[in-house]
Coordinates of C-alpha atoms in Angstrom, one line a residue:
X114 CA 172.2 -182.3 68.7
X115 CA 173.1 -181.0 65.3
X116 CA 171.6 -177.8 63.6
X117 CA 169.4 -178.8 60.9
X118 CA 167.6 -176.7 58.1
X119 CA 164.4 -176.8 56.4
X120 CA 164.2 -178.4 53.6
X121 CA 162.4 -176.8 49.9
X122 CA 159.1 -178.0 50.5
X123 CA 158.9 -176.9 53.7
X124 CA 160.2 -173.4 52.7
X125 CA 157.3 -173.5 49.9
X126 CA 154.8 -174.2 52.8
X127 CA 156.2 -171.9 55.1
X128 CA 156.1 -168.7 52.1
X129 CA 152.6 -169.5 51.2
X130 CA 150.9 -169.5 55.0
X131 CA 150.8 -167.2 57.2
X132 CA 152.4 -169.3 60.4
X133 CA 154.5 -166.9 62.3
X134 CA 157.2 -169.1 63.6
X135 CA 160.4 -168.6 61.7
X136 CA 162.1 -171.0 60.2
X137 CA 165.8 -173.0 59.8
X138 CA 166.6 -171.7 56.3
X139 CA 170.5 -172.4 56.5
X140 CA 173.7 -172.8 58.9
X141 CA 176.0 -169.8 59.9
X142 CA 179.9 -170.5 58.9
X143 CA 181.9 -170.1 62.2
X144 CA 183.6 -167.2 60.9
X145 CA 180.8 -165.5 60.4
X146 CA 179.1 -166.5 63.5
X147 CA 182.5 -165.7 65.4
X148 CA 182.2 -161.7 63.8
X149 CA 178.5 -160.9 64.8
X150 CA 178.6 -162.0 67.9
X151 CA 176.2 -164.8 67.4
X152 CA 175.9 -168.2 69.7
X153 CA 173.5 -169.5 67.2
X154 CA 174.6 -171.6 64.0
X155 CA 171.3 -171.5 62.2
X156 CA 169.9 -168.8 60.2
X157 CA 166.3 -168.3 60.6
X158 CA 163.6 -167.1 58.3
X159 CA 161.2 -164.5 59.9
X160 CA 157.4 -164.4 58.7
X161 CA 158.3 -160.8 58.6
X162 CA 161.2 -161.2 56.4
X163 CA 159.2 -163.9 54.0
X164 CA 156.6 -161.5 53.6
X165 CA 159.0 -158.7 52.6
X166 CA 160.9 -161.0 49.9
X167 CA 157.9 -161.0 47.8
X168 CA 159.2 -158.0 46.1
X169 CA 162.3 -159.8 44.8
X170 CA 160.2 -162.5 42.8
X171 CA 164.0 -163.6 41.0
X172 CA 164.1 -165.3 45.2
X173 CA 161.9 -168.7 45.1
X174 CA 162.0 -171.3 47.7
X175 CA 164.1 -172.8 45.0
X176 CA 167.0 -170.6 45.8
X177 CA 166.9 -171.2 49.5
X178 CA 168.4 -174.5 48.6
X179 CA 171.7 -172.4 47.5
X180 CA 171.7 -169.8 50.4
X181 CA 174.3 -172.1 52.1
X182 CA 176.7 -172.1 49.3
X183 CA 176.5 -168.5 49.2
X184 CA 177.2 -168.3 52.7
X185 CA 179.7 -170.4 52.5
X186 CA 181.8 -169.6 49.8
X187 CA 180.9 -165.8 49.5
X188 CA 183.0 -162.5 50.2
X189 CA 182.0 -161.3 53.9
X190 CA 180.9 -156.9 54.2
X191 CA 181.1 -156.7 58.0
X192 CA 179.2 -153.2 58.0
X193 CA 177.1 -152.9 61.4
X194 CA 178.4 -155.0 64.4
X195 CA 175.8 -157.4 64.4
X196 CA 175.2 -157.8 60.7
X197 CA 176.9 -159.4 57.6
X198 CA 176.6 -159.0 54.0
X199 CA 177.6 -161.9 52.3
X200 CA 177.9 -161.7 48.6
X201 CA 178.3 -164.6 45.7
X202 CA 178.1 -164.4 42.0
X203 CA 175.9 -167.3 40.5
X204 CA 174.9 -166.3 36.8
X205 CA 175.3 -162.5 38.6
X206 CA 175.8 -161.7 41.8
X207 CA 173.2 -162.3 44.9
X208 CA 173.0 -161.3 48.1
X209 CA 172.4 -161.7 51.8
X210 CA 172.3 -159.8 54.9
X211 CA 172.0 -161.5 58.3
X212 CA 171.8 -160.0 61.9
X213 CA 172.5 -161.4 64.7
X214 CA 170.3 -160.9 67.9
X215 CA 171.7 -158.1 70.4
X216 CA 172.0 -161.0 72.7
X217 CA 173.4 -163.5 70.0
X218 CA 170.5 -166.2 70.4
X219 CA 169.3 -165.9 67.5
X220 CA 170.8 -165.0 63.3
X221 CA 167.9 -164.2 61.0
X222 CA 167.8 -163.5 57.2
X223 CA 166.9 -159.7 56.8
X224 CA 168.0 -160.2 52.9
X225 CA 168.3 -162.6 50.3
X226 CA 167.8 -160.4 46.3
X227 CA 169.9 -160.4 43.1
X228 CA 172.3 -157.0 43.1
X229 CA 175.1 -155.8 40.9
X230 CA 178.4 -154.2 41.0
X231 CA 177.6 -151.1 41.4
X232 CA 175.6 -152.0 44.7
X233 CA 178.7 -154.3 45.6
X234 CA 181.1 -151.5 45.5
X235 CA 179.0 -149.4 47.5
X236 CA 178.8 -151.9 50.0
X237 CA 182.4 -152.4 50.4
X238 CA 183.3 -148.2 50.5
X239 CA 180.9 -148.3 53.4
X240 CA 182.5 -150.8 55.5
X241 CA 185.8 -149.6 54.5
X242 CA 186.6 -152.7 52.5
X243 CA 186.6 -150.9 49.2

């Protein structure tokens, strides 16, 4: 059965109630998936982590629908084992960190927020990339 991901509207419903089931948000590219350890290729949207991205209002459901091609076509921070920062310059650059479950079941958003070079090159010195 393929992976399949929740579409906008469905995001939009998800952020405004308070069901606690995550969510399909996007699809994990097999090199990252490979890295973290993770037998999962979907990326899944916690309430916890919905919740917390209230504080980065420049994040609507709108921008969910883009989370793939940032995954897909941005650099890779491998800092913690199970974790990946992925990061892709739109209009500036935006971010996301994913984590892998200890047992690899499961990949879930911890991240998705605008950042800038400064936070980028930090980023990379800590993983040893920069």
């Amino acid at each position: 059965m393929k992976a399949t991901v929740t579409r906008q509207a469905e995001i939009v419903q998800f952020i405004a109630s308070d069901a606690t089931e995550p969510i399909p948000v996007a699809l994990v590219p097999l090199d990252i998936q490979q890295r973290i350890g993770s037998l999962s290729g979907v990326v899944l949207l916690s309430r916890y982590t919905a919740d917390k991205q209230r504080k980065h209002p420049e994040i609507t459901a709108e921008s969910y629908t883009w989370l793939q091609s940032l995954l897909d076509q941005g650099d890779r921070i491998y800092d913690k084992k199970h974790h990946v920062t992925v990061i892709h310059h739109r209009e500036q650059p935006y971010m996301a960190v994913l984590k892998a479950t200890t047992s690899g079941a499961e990949v879930y958003l911890q991240s998705f927020r605008r950042t800038d070079a400064k936070n980028v090159a930090s980023l990379k010195r800590r993983s040893g990339d920069g």
